[in-house]
Coordinates of C-alpha atoms in Angstrom, one line a residue:
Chain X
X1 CA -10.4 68.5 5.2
X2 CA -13.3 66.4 6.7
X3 CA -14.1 64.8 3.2
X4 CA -10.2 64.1 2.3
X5 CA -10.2 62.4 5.3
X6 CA -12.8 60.5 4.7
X7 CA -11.7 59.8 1.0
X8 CA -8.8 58.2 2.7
X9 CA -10.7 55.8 5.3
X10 CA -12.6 54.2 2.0
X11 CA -9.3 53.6 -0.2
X12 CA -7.8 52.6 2.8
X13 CA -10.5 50.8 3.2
X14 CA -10.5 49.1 -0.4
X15 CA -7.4 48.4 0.2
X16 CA -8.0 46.4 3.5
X17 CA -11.1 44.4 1.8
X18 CA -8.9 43.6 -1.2
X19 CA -5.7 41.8 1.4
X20 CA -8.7 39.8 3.0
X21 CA -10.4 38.8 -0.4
X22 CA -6.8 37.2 -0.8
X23 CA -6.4 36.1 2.4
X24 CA -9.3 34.7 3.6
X25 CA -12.0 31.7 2.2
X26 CA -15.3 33.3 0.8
X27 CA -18.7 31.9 1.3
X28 CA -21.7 32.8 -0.9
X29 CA -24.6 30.8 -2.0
X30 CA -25.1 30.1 -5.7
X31 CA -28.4 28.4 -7.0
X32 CA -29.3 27.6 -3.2
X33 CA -26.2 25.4 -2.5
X34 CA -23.1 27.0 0.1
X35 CA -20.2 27.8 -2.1
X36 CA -16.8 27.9 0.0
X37 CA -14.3 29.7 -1.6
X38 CA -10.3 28.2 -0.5
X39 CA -7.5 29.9 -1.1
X40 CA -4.2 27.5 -1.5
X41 CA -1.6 27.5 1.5
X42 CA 1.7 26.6 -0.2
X43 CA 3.6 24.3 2.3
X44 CA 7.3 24.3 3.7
X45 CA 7.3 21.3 5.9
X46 CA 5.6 17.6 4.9
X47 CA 3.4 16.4 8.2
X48 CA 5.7 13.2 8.5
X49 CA 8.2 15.3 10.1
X50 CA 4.8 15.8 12.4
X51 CA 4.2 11.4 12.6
X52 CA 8.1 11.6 13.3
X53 CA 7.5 13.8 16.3
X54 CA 4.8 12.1 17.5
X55 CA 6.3 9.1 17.6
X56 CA 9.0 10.1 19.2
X57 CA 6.7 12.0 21.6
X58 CA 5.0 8.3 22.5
X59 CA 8.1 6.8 22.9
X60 CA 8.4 9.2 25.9
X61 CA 5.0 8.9 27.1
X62 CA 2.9 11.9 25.7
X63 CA 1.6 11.7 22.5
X64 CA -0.4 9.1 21.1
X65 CA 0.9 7.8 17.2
X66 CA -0.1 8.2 13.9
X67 CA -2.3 5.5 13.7
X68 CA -3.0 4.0 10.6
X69 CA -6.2 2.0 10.3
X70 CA -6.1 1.2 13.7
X71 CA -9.0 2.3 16.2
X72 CA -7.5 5.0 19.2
X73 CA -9.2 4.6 22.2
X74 CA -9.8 7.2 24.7
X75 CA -6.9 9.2 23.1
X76 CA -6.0 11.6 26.1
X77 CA -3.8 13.9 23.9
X78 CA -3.6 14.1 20.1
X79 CA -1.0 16.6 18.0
X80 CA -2.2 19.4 15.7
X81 CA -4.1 17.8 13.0
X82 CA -3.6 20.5 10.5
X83 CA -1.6 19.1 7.5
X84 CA 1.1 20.0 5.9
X85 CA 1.8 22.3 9.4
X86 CA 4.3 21.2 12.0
X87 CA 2.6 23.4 14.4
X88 CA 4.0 21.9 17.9
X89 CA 0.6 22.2 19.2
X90 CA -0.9 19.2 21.0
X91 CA -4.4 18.9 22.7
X92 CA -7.7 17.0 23.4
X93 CA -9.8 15.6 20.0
X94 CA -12.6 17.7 21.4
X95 CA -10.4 21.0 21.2
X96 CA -8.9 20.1 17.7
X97 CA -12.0 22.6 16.0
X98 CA -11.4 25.2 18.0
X99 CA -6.8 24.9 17.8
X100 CA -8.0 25.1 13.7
X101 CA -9.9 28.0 13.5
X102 CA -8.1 30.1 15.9
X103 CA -4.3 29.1 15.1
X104 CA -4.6 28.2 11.5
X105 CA -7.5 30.6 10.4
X106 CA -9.5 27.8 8.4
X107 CA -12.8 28.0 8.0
X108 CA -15.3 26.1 8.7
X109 CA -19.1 25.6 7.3
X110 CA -22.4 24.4 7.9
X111 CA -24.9 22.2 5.8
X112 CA -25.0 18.8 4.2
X113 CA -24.2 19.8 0.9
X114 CA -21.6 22.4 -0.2
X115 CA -19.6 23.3 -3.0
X116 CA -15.4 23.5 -2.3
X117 CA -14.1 26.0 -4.6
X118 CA -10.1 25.6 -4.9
X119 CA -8.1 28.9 -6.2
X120 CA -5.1 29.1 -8.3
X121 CA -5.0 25.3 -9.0
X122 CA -2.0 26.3 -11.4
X123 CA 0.2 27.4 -7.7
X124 CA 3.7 24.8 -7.3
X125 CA 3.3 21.4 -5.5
X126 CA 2.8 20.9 -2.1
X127 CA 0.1 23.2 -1.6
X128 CA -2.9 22.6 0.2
X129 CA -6.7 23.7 0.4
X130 CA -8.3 22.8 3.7
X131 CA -11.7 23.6 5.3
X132 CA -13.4 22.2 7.6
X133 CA -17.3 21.0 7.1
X134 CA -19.9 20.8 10.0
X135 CA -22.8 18.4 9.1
X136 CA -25.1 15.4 11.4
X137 CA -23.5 16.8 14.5
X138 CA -19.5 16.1 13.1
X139 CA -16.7 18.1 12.4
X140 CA -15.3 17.0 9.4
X141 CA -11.8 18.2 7.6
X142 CA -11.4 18.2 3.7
X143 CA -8.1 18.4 2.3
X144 CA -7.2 19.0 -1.4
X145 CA -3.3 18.5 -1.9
X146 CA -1.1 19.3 -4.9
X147 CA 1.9 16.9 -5.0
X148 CA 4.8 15.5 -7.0
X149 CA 4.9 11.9 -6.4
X150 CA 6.6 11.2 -9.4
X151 CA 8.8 14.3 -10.0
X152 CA 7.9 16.9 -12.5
X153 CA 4.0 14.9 -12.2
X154 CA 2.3 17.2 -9.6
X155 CA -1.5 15.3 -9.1
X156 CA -4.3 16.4 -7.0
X157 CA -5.6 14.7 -3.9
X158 CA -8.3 14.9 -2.3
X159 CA -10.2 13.1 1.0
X160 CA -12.4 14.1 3.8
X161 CA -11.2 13.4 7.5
X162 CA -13.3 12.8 10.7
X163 CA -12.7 15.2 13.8
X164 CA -13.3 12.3 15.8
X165 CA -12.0 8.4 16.4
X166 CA -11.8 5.9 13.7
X167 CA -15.3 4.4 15.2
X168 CA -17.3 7.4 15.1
X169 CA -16.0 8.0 11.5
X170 CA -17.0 4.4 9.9
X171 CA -20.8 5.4 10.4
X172 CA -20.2 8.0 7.7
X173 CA -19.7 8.3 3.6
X174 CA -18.6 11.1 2.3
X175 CA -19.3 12.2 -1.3
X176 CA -16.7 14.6 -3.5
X177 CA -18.1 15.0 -6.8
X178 CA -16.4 17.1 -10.2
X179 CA -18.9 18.1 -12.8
X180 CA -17.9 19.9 -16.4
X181 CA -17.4 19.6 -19.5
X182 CA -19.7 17.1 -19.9
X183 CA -17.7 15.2 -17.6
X184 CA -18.6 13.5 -14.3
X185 CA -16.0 11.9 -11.5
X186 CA -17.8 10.9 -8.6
X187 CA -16.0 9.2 -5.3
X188 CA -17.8 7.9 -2.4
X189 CA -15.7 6.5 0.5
X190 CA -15.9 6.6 4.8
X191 CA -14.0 8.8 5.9
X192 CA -10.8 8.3 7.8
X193 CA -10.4 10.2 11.1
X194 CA -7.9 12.7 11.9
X195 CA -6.2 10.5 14.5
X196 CA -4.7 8.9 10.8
X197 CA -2.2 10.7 9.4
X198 CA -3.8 12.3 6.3
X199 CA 0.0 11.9 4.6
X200 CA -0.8 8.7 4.8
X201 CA -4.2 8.3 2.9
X202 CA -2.7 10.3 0.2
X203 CA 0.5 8.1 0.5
X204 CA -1.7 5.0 -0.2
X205 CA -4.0 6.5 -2.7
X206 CA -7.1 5.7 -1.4
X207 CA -8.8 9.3 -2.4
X208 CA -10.0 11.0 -4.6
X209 CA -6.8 11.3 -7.2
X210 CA -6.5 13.6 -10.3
X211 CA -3.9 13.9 -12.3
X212 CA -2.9 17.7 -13.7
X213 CA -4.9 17.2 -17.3
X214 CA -8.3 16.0 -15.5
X215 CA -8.3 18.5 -12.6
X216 CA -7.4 21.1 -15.9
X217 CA -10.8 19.3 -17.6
X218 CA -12.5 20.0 -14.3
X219 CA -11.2 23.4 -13.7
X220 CA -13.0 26.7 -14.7
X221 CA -10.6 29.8 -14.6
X222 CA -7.7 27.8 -12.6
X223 CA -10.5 27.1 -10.0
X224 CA -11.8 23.6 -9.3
X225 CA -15.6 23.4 -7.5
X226 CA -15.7 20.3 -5.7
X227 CA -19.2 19.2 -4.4
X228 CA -19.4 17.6 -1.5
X229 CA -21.8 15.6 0.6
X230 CA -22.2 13.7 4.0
X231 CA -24.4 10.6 5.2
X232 CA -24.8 8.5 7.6
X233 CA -23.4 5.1 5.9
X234 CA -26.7 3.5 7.5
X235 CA -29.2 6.0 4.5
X236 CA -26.3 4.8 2.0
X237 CA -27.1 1.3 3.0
X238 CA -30.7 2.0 2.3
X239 CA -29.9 3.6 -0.4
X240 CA -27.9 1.1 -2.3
X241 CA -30.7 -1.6 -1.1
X242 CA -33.0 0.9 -3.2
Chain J
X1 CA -13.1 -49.9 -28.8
X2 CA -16.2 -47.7 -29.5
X3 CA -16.2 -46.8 -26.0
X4 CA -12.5 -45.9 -26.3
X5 CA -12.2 -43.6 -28.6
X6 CA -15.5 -42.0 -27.0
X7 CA -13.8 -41.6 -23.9
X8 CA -10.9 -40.0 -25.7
X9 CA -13.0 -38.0 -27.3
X10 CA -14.5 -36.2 -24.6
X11 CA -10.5 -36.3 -23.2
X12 CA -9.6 -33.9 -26.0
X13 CA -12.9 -31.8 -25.9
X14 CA -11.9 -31.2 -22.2
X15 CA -8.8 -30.0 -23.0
X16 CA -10.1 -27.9 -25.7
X17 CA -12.6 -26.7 -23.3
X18 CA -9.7 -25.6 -21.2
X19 CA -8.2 -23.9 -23.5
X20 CA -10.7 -22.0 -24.6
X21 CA -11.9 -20.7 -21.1
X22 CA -8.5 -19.3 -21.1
X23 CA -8.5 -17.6 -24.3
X24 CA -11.9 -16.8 -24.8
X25 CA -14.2 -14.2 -23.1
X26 CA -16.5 -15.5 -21.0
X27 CA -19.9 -14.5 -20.8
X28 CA -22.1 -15.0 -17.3
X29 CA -25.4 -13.4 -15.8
X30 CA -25.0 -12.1 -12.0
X31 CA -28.1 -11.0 -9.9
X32 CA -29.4 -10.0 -13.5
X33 CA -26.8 -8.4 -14.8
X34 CA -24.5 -9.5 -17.6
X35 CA -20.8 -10.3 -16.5
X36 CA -18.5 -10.6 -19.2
X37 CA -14.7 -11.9 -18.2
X38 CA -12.0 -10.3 -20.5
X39 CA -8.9 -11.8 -20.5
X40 CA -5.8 -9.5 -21.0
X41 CA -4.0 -9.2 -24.4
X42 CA -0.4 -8.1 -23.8
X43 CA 1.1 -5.8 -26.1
X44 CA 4.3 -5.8 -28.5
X45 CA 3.2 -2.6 -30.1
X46 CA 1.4 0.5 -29.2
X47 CA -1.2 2.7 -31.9
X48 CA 1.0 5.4 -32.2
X49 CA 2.7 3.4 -35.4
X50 CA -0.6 2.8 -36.7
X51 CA -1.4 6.6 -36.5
X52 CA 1.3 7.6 -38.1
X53 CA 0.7 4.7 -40.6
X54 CA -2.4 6.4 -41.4
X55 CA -0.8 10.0 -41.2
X56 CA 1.6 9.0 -43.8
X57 CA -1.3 6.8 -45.7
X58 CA -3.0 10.1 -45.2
X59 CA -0.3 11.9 -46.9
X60 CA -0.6 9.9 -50.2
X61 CA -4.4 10.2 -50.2
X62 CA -5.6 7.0 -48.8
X63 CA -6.5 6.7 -45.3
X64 CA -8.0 9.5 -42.9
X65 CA -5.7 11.1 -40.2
X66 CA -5.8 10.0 -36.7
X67 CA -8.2 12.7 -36.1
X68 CA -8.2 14.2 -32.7
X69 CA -11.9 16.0 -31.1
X70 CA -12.2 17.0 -35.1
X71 CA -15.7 15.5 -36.9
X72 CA -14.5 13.4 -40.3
X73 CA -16.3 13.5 -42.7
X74 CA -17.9 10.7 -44.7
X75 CA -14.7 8.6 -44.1
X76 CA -14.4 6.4 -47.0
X77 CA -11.7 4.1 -45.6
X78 CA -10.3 3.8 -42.2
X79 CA -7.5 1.8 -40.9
X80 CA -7.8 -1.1 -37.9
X81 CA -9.1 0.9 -34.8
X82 CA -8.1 -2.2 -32.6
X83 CA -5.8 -0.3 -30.2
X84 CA -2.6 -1.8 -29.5
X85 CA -2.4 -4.3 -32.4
X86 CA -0.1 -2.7 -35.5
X87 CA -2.6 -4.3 -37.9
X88 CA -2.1 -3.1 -41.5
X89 CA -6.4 -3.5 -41.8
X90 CA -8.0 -0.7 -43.6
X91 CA -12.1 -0.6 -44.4
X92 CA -15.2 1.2 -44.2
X93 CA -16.6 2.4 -40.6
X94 CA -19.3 -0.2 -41.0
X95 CA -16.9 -3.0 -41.6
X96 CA -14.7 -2.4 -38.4
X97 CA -17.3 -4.4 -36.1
X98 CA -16.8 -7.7 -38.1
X99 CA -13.0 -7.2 -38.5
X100 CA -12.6 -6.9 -35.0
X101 CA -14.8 -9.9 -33.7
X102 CA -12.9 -11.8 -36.9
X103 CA -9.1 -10.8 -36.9
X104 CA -8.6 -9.4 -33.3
X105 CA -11.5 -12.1 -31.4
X106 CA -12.7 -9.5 -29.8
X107 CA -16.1 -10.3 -28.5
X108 CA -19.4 -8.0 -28.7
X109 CA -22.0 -8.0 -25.9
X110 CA -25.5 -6.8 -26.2
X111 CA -27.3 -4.8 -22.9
X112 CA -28.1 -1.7 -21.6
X113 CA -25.7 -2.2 -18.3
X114 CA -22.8 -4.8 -18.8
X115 CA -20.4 -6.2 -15.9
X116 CA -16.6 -5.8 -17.3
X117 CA -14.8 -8.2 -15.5
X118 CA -10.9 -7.7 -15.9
X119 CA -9.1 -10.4 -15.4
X120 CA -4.9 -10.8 -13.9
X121 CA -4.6 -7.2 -13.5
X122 CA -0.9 -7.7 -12.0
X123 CA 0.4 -8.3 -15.7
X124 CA 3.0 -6.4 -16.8
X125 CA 2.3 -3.1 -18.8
X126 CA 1.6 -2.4 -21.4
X127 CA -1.5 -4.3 -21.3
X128 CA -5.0 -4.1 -22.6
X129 CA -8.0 -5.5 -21.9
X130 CA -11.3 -4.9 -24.9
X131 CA -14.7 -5.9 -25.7
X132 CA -17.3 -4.3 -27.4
X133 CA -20.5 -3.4 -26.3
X134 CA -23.7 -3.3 -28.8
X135 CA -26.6 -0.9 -26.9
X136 CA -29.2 1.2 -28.6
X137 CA -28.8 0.6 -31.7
X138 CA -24.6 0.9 -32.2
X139 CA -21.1 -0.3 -31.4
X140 CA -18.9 0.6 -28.7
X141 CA -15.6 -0.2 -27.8
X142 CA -14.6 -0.7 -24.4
X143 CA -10.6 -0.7 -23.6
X144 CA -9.2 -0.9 -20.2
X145 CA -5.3 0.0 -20.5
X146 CA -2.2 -0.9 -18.3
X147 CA 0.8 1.8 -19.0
X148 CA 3.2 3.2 -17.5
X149 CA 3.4 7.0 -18.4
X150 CA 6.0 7.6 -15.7
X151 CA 8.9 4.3 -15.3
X152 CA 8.2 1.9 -12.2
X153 CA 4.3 3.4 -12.0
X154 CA 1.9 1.6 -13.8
X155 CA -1.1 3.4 -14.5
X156 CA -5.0 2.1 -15.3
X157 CA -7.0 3.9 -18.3
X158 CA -10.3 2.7 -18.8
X159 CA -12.8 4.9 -22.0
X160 CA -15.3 3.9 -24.3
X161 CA -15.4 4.7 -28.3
X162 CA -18.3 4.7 -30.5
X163 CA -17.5 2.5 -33.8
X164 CA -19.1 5.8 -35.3
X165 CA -18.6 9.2 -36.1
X166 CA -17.7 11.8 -33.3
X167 CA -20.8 13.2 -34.4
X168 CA -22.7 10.3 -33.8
X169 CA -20.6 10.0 -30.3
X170 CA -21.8 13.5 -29.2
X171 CA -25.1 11.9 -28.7
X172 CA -24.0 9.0 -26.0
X173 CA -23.6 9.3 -22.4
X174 CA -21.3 6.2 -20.8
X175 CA -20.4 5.7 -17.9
X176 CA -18.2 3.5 -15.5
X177 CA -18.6 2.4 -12.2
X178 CA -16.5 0.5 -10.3
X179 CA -17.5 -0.2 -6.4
X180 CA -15.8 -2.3 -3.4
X181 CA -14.8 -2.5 0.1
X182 CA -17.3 0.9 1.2
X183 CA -15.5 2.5 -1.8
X184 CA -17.0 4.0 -5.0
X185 CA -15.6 5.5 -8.2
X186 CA -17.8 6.8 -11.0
X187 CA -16.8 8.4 -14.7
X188 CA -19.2 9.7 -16.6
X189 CA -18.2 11.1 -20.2
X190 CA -19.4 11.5 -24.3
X191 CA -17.8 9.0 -25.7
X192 CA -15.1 9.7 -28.4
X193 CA -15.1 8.3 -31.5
X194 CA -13.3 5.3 -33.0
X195 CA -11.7 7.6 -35.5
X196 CA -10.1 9.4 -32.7
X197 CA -6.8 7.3 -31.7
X198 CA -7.6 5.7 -28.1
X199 CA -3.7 6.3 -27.7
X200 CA -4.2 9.8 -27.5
X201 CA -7.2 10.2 -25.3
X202 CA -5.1 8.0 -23.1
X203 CA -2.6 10.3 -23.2
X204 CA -4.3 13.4 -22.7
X205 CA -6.0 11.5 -19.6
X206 CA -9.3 12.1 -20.4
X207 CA -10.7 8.8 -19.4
X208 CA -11.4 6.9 -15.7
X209 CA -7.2 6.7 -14.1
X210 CA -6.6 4.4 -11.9
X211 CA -2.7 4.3 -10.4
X212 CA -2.1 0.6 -8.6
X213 CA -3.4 1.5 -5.0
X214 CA -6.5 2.1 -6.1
X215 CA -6.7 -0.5 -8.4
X216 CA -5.7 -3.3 -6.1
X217 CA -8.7 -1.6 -3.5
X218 CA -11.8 -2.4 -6.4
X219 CA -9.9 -5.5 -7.1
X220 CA -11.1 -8.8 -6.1
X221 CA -8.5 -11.7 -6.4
X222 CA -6.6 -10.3 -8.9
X223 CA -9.8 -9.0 -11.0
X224 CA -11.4 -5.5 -11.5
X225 CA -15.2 -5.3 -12.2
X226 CA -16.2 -2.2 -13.8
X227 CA -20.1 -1.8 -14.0
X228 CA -20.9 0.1 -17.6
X229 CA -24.2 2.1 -18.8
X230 CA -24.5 4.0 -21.9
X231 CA -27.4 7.0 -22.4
X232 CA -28.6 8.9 -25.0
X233 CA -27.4 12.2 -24.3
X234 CA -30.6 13.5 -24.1
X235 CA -31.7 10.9 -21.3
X236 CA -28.7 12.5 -19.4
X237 CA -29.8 15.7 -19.5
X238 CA -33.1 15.6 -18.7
X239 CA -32.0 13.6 -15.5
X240 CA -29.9 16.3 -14.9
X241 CA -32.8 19.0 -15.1
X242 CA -34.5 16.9 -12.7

């Protein structure tokens, strides 16, 4: 009786570890760099509806706006970050990490160099892939997005976000590089801060931007492995004087 | 009346000058690098005719198919490679270099790393922008392309051909660069063949893509710079050992 019961407990078991290999992002290390495996969250609502709100929060005195390219200062109360969510949620910058992780389950890692690993690229536009990346003392937000601009065109997006204010994010670059098939795209750009609305970025194209035959060039098994790296844009500086 | 007809002289070779800064390609050294202005060539008629020219051609046991990621053979005879122009051209492989520089004006530039300086990128597509590139020892063919795959969206493709076999291709590295305003974008490929049709690399997307946004962000007064190095294959993959 003792040993069916036990026999029970590991499929039960099996069964548990195989809903959280779905569910959750894997991390393993692969030829000594952080591999971050993200599993897709397939979207109902488009974060404008979340600008929308916002605004209409500010025109009642709460909530700051979506800003775009415009420097926040002091923001007192921001919304939920988290794109693609309308999650009603609204807090301080400095609590926006912690709102992520516990509400919206996504992951964050350390190290200056990891490697983003996107599942089931082939899933229906708008989904997203979204971690977050903890490097030189930041939080940082990458988002991948699948999207139909042009209808029946789905492309892939991709840009990294500050958790912090527009000035805090200019003293960074942020790297997202695709390497295969004896292929190489490499993008380089500050990041924007999360006070932005990351609709917004993707709206105006200034990201990383792939369309569906290139991300299928870049892909290996319908995943894509995006490295990624952080600087300080003062060692870039040096770096391109080099 | 010596000093007249001097004067209108150097009148007319103004105006010729003029005329020729327009139409030409212009050829400058910046910071020690070679900038070469390419002026745009708009386009009646796209390659796809010409393919299917030389499918047809092919068919009666003249001319080589548009061959696409296949090695040819020992081509004996193979039709204009100048993308965009219907031109009913056929030669040898080693002929194509002077029939381009002859017929099409297309102008050949000799370095290691070479400046391509696009000029009046807000024409209307479809328009394409060429020059060849002569670098360790053989021919390539640089084309920068305005379409629109999808109506109202105009789309930049920018790849490099070898005036050579695919084999021959296999054992290049290129690769394009272009960088402004704290943003950088590099694509790094083998270069295909000239006996591949450019239309259909194009189409498959398998070069640098650029949609407007982006475009107009690396554009300087209505001109986009693209920095380009070619490797020997084996350079690149040492480097990447390393």
């Amino acid at each position: 009786m003792l040993f069916f019961t036990q026999c029970f407990g590991a499929v039960l078991d099996l069964i548990h570890l195989r809903f959280q290999h779905y569910k959750a992002k894997r991390v393993f290390s692969a030829a000594g760099q952080l591999v971050c495996v993200v599993n897709p969250t397939h979207s109902l609502k488009y974060a404008p509806t979340l600008c929308a709100a916002a605004q209409t929060s500010t025109e009642q005195g709460i909530l700051p706006p979506c800003h775009h390219h415009e420097a926040v200062h002091d923001p007192q109360l921001v919304p939920c970050m988290c794109p693609l969510f309308s999650c009603p949620w609204e807090g301080h910058l400095e609590v926006v990490v912690s709102h992520l992780r516990q509400t919206h389950h996504i992951n964050i890692l350390q190290g200056a160099e990891i490697v983003f690993l996107a599942t089931d690229m082939h899933l229906p536009a708008p989904t997203d892939w979204i971690i977050m990346h903890s490097c030189l003392g930041h939080q940082f937000l990458l988002v991948l997005r699948k999207q139909e601009k042009h209808e029946g065109h789905p492309q892939f997006f991709a840009t990294m976000m500050l958790i912090g204010t527009p000035t805090q994010a200019d003293n960074f670059t942020y790297r997202l590089e695709l390497n295969r098939n004896q292929r190489r795209l490499k993008w380089e750009a500050t990041p924007r801060s999360v006070l932005e609305c990351v609709d917004s970025v993707i709206s105006d194209g200034d990201c990383l931007v792939l369309n569906t035959s290139l991300a299928q060039l870049f892909s290996d098994n319908g995943s894509l492995a995006i490295g990624i790296a952080i600087t300080t844009s003062k060692v870039h500086n040096s770096e391109a004087e080099m």
